[in-house]
XYZ file of C-alpha atoms in Angstrom:
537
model
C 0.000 0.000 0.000
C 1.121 3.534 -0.990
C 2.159 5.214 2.187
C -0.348 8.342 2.861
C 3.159 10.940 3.559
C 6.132 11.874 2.261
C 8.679 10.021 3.572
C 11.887 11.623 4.252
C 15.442 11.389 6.285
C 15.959 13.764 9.048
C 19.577 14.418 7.509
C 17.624 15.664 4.188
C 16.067 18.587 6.424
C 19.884 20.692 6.511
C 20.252 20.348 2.765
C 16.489 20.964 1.649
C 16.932 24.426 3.884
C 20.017 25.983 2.479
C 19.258 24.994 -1.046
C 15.643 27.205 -0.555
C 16.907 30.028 1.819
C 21.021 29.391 1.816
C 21.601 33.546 2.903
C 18.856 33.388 5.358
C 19.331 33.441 9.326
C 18.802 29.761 10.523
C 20.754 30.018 14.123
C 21.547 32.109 17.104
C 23.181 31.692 20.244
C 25.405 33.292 22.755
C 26.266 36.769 20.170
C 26.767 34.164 16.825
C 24.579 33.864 14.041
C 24.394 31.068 10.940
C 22.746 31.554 8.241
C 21.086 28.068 6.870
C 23.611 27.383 4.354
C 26.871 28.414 6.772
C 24.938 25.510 9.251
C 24.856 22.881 6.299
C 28.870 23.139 5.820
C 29.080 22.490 9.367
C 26.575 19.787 9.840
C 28.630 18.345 6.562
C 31.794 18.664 8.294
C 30.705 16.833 11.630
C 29.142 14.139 9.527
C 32.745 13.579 7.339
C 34.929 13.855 10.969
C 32.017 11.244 12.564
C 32.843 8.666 9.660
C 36.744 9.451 9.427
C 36.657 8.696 13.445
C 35.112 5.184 12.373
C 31.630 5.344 13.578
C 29.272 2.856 11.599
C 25.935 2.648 10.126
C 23.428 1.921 12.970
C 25.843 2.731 15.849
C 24.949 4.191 18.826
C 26.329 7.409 19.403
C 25.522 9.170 22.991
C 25.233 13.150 23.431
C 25.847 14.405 26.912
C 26.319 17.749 26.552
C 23.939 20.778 27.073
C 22.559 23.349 24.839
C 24.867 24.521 21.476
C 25.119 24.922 18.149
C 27.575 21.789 18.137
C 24.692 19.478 19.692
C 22.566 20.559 16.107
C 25.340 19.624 14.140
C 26.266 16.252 15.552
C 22.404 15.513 15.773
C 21.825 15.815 11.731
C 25.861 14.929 11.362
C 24.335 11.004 13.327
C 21.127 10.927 10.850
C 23.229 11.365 8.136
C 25.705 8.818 7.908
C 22.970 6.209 9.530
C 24.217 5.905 12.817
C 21.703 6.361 16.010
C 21.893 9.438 18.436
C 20.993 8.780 21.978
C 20.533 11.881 23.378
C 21.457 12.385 27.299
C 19.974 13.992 29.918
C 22.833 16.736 31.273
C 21.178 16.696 34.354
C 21.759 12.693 34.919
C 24.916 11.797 36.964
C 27.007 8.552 37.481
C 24.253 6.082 38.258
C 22.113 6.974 35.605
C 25.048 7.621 33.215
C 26.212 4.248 33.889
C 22.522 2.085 32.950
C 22.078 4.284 29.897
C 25.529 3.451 28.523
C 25.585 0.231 28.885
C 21.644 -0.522 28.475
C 22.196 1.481 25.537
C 25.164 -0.283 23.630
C 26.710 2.741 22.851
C 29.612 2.915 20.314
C 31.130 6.446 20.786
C 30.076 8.854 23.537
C 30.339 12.618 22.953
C 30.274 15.296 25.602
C 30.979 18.316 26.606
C 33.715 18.779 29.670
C 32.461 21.345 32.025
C 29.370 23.439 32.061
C 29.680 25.779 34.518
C 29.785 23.769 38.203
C 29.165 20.489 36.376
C 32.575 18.782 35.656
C 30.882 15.777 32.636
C 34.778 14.603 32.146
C 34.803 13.801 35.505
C 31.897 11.618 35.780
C 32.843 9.642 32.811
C 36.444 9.308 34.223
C 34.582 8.177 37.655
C 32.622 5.237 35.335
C 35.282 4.469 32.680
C 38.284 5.022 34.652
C 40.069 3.657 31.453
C 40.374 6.564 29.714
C 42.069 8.382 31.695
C 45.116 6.168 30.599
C 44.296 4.280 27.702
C 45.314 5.479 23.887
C 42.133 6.709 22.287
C 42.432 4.509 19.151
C 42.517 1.110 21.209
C 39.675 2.168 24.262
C 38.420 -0.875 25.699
C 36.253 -0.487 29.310
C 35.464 -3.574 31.384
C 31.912 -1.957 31.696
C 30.756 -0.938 28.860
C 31.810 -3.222 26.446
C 30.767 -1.579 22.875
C 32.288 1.750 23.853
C 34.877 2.684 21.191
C 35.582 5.815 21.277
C 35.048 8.913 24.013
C 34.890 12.408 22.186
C 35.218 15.954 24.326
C 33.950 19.064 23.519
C 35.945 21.829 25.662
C 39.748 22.454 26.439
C 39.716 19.410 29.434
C 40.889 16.052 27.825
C 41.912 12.937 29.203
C 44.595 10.452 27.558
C 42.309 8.436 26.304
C 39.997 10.615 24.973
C 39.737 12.691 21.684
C 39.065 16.030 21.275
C 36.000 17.632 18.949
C 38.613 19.564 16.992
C 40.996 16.724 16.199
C 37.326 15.230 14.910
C 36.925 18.441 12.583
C 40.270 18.112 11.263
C 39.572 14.442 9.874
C 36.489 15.440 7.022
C 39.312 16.840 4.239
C 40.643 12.841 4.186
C 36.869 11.883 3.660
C 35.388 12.400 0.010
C 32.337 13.780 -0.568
C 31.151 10.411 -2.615
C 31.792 8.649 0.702
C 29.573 11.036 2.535
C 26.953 11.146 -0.546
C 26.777 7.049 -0.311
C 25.957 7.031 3.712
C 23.470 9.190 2.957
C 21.762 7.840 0.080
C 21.643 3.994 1.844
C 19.666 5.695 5.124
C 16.065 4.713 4.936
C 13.187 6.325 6.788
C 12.213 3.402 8.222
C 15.773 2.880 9.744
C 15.856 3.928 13.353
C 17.703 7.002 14.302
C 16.869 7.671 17.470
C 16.762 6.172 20.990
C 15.445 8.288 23.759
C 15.244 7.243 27.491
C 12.214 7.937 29.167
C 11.566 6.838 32.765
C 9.195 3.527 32.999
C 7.579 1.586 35.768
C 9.962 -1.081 35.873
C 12.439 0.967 38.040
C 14.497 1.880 35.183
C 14.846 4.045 32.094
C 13.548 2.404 29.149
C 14.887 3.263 25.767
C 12.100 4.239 22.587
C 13.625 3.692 18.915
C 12.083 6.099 16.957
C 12.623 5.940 12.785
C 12.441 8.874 10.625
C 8.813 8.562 9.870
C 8.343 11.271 12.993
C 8.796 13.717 10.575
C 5.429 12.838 9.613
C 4.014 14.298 13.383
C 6.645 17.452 13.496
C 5.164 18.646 9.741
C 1.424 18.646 11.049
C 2.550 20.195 13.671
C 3.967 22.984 11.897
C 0.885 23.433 9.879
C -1.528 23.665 12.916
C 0.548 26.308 14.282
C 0.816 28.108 11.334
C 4.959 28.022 11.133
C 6.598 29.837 7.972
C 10.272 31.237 7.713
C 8.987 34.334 9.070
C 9.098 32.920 12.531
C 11.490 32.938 15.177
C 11.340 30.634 18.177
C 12.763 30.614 21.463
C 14.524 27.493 22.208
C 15.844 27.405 25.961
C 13.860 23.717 26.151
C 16.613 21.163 26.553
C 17.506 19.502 23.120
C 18.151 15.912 24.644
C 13.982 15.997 25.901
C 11.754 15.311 22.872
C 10.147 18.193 23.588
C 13.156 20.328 22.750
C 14.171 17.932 19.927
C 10.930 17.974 18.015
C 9.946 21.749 18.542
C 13.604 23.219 17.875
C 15.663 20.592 15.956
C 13.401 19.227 13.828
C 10.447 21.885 13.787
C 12.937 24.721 12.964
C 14.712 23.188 10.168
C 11.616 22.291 8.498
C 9.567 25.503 8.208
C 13.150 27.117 7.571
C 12.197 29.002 11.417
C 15.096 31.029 12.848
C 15.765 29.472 16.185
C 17.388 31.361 19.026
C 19.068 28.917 21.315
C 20.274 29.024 24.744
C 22.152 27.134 26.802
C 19.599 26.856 29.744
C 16.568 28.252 30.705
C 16.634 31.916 32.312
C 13.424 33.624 32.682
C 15.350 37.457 32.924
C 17.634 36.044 30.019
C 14.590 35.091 27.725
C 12.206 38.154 27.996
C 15.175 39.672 27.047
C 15.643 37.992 24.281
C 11.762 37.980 23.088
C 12.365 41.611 22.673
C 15.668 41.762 21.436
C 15.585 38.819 18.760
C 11.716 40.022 18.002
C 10.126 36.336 18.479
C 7.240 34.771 17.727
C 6.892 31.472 19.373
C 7.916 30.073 22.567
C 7.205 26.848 23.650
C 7.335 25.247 27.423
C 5.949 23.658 30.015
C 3.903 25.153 33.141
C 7.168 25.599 34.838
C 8.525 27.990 31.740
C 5.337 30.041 31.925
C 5.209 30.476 35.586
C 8.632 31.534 35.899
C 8.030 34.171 32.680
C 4.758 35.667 33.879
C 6.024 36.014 37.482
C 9.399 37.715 36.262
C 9.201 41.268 37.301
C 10.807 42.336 33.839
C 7.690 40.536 32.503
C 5.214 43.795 31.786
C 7.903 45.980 30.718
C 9.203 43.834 28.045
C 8.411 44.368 24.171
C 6.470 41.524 23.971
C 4.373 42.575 20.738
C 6.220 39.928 18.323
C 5.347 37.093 20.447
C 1.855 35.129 18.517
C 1.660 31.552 19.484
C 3.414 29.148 21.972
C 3.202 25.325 22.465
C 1.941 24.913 26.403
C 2.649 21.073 27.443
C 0.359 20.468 30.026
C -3.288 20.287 30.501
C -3.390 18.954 34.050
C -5.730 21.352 36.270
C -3.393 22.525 38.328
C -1.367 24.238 35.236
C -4.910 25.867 34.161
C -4.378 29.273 35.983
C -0.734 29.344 34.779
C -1.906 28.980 30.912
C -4.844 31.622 31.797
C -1.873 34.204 32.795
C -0.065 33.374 29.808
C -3.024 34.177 27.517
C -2.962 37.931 29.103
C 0.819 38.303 29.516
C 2.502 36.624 26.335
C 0.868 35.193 23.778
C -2.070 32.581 22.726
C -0.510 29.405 22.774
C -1.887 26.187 21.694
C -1.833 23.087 24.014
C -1.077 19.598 23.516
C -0.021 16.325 24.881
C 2.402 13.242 24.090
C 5.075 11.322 25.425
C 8.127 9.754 23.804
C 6.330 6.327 23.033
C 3.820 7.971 21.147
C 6.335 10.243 18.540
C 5.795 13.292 21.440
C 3.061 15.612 21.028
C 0.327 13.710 19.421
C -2.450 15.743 19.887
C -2.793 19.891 19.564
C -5.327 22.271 20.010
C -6.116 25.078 17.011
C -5.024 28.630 16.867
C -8.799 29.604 17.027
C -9.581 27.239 19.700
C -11.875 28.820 22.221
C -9.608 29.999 25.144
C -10.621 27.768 27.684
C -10.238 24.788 25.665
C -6.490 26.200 25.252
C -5.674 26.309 28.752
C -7.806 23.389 30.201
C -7.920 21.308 27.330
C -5.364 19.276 26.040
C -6.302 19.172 22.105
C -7.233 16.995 18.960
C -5.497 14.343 17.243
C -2.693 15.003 14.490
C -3.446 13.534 10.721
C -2.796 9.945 11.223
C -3.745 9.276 15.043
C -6.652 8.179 16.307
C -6.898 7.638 20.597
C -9.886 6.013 22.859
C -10.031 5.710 26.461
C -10.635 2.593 27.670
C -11.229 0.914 31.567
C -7.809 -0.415 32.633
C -9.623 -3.387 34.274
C -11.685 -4.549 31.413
C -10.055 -3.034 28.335
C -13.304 -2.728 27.238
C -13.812 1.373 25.257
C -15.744 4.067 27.094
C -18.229 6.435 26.179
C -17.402 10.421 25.517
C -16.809 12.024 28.536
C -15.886 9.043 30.448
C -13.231 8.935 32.927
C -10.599 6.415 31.990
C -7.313 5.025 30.463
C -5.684 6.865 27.117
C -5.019 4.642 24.150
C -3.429 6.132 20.936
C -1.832 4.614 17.716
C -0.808 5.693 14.803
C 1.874 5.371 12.050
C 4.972 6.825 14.466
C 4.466 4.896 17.830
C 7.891 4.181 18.745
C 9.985 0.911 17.273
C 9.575 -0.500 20.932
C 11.748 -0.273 23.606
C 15.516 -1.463 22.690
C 16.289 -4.500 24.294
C 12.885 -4.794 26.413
C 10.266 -7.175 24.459
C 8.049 -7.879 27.411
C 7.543 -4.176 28.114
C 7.066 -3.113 24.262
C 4.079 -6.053 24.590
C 2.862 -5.131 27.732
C 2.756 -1.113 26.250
C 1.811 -1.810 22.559
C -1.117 -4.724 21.978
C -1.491 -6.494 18.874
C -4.004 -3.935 17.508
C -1.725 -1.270 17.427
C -2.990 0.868 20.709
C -0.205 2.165 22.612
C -1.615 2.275 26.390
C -0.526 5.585 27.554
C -1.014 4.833 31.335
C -2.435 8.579 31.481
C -5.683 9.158 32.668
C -8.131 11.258 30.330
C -11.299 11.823 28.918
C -12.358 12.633 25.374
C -15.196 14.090 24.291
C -17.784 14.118 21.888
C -16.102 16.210 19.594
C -12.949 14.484 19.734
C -11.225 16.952 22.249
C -9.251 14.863 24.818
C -8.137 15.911 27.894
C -5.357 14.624 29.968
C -5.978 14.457 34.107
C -2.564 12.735 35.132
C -1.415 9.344 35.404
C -3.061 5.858 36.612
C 1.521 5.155 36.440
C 2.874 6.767 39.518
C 5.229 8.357 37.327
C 6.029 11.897 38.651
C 6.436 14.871 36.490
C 9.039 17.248 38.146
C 8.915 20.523 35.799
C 8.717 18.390 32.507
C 10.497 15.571 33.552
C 9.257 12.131 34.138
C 10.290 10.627 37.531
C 9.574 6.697 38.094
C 9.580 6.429 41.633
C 10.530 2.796 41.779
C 14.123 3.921 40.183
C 14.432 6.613 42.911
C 13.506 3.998 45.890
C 16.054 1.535 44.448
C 18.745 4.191 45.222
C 17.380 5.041 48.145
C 16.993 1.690 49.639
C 20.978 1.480 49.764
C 21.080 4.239 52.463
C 22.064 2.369 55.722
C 18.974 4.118 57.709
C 16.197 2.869 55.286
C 14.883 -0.014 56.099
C 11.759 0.349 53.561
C 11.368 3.688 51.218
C 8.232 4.816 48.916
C 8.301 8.142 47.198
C 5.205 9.739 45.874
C 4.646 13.099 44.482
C 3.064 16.159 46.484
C 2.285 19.680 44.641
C 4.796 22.592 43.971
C 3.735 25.759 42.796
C 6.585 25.906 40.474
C 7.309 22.434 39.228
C 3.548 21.164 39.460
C 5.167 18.253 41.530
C 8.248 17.151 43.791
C 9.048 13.563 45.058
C 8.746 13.233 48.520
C 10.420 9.871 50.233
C 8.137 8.128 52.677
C 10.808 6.236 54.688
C 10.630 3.876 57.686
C 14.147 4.393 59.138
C 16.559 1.011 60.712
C 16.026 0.488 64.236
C 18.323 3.319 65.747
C 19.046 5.196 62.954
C 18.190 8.677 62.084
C 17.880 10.655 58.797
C 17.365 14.065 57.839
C 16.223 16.246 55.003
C 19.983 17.220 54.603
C 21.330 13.446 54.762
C 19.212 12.561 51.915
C 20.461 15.496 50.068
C 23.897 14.654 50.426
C 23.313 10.938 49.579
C 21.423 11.771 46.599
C 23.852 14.731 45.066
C 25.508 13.915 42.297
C 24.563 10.542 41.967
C 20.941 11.378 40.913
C 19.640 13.778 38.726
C 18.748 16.996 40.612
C 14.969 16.414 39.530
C 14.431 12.998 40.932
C 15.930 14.002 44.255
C 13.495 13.974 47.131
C 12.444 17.746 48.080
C 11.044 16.712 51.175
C 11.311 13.407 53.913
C 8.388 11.922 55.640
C 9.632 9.275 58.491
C 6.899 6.431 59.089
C 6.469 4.079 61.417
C 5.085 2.125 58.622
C 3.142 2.096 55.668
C -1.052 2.059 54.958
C -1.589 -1.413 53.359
C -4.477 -3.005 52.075
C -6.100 -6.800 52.971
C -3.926 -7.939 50.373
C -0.632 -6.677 51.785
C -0.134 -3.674 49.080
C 1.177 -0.137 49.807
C -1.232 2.194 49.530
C 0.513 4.995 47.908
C -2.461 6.880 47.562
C -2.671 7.523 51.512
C 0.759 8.124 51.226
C -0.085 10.980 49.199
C -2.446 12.347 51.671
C -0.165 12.017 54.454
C 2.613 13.703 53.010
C 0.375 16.566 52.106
């Protein structure tokens, strides 16, 4: 059967911009500017020193390193020569750096040194102690097994390490036929990326994605009405799909001029929306709060500003989108998750404004969702209370490595089971409640709990630890660790901190301790973690 899209490579997206708008601004950050065909060179460059440094066709190649124009080029440098980016979380540390590695399979691992107080060469000296004195050319590391090769981005280096430069210097020894063939034997239905998400299993679980979620990123740039005239904000993390979809891919496709930052600075962005005149901005309720409570907010030149993306939808981020109606801009709303190809479902610009802020949208071209009872399976009525199912052609690969949890997500028909509790009504408007998964989400991150008790269980004064989430006015929810303590221990707010730091990522660390005697069970011997809730409120 004829497919119903056009499909296309991700790499394509760098060439089919400079050859339409080659003198036009694509990038900014930090005082620099590219124009779209000054980026291709360099994305062409990165993708020659990538293959002269040996990395293969399906490969995994890790990204830990924040914000930069760099992380754009060795993101469509990876799709281009067929190799597989897994982008990092920069807030992870050693523990979780450790799984994904080696979960992962990765090949080469690229970072950046330092940023600011965080020392990344460090950590992966304190994991792969090997290269601080093996030769770069022959790494081999008793725990991670597949790593090859340990590129830096910075002026730090370790002996067995090599340096983003010396990578730059390889692509005159490449031809430009070699390049041309890697790129002309990628297929859109090879996999290119593989994102970690947090599951319910205790541990990060790894989506493939193919090309084919081009397919979501171009309706999405239609229902927001996205042209070259626009210029969006991106101080969302490029590693989260949210950054990767609505800056790296989003951006290059509508030939968008995107003004990056390193982080997210409330001050530092109002600045900017006046300054760099833009015209979207994209977030989650944590963004908006922090922009609409700035006190630079009302005395900004906010007049370019016309749409935003708003991920959320639960109630409690309702009077935070209301507030961004009046202070910044209309912005649409929408909801996904990494299984599903990210934001799945979108609201209108003309959607009525409550629908914007309390709503969580409609279904993209090609998606279709129900909600269903979790007990039964059986579908419910409009309006009904109940489980989200979606599917549709870009629901991830699977999860690498994990077959029982890619059947116990995906069933034979197709329906992805979100885990996410929503209704939908008559009209096909679904909204999005929370989660029937105890996942937390900790100002746009997911949490699994059962990941965070597994650390915390090593402490020598837990004896048994549950963490649930309790509200925050600016991260919509923190994890809180419900701990009985070892007969004649003690533990504090501050020991937990200090256990935690810099061995989890800050997100998933506990804001606040609640010592039990012991837990609420039911008849059948369960924790009830939804009186732990209450209590800890």
């Amino acid at each position: 059967m004829a497919e119903w899209f056009m499909k296309t490579t991700i790499g394509n997206l760098v060439d089919d911009a400079a050859r339409q708008f080659a003198t036009r601004e694509a990038l900014y950050f930090n005082g620099r500017r590219w124009t779209f065909g000054q980026f291709q060179k360099d994305v062409e460059r990165a993708a020659k020193g990538l293959i002269e440094l040996g990395v293969a066709p399906g490969e995994k190649v890790s990204l830990w390193m924040p914000n930069c124009p760099e992380w754009l080029h060795i993101f469509y440098a990876v799709a281009q020569i067929g190799a597989v980016l897994v982008p990092i979380n920069t807030r992870l540390r050693t523990a979780d750096l450790q799984y994904v590695l080696q979960q992962s399979d990765t090949a080469t691992l690229i970072i950046k040194d330092h940023s600011g107080p965080v020392d990344y060469l460090a950590m992966v000296g304190e994991v792969c102690p090997e290269i601080l004195r093996q030769d770069p050319q022959a790494l081999s590391c008793e725990s991670f097994p597949e790593l090859q090769r340990v590129v830096v981005l910075g002026d730090n280096q370790c002996r067995g390490t090599w340096n983003w430069d010396q990578v730059l210097s390889g692509p005159a020894r490449v031809p430009q036929k070699m390049l041309e063939e890697r790129r002309s034997a990628v297929d859109p239905d090879d996999t290119v990326l593989l994102m970690y998400t947090s599951g319910t299993t205790g541990f990060p679980k790894g989506v493939l994605h193919n090309h084919n979620i081009l397919g979501i990123t171009t309706d999405s740039i239609n229902r927001m009405g996205m042209t070259p005239n626009d210029v969006v904000l991106m101080y969302l993390p490029l590693f989260h799909a949210f950054g990767l979809y609505e800056g790296a891919l989003m951006c290059w496709q509508a030939a968008a001029r995107m003004v990056l930052t390193e982080t997210f600075d409330a001050g530092e962005a109002l600045r900017l929306i006046e300054h760099e005149r833009v015209t979207m901005l994209h977030g989650f309720d944590t963004h908006f709060y922090d922009l609409t409570s700035h006190p630079n907010c009302e005395g900004t030149d906010r007049s370019s500003l016309r749409t935003g993306l708003f991920a959320s939808g639960m109630a409690s981020s309702v009077p935070v989108a209301r507030r961004a109606q009046e202070l910044l801009c209309p912005t649409i709303t929408g909801w996904g998750m990494t299984e599903v190809g990210v934001g799945v479902s979108m609201s209108f610009l003309d959607t009525q404004v409550e629908d914007r802020c309390a709503g969580s949208g409609y279904p993209l071209p090609g998606y279709e969702f129900k909600v269903i009872d979790p007990e039964t399976g059986e579908s419910l009525p409009a309006g009904t209370m109940g489980e989200l199912c979606t599917r549709g052609y870009a629901i991830m690969q699977g999860y690498y490595k994990k077959p029982l949890e890619t059947a116990e997500t995906v069933d034979p028909e197709g329906w992805l089971h979100t885990g996410d509790v929503a209704t939908i009504r008559e009209d096909g408007c679904m909204r999005f409640f929370g989660r029937y998964k105890d996942i937390l989400k900790v100002g746009g991150e997911n949490v699994d709990p059962i990941e965070v008790e597994v650390f915390l269980i090593a402490h020598p004064a837990v004896e048994k630890v549950q963490v649930v989430g309790v509200p925050d006015t600016r991260l919509s929810e923190v994890p809180c660790a419900c701990v009985v303590l070892e007969h004649g221990w003690q533990l504090s707010q501050d020991d937990l901190d200090q256990f935690c730091r810099g061995k989890l990522a800050s997100f998933k660390i506990p804001r606040h301790l609640l010592l039990l005697a012991d837990y609420p069970m039911t008849s059948s011997g369960k924790v009830q973690k939804f009186r732990l809730r209450e209590m800890a409120l």
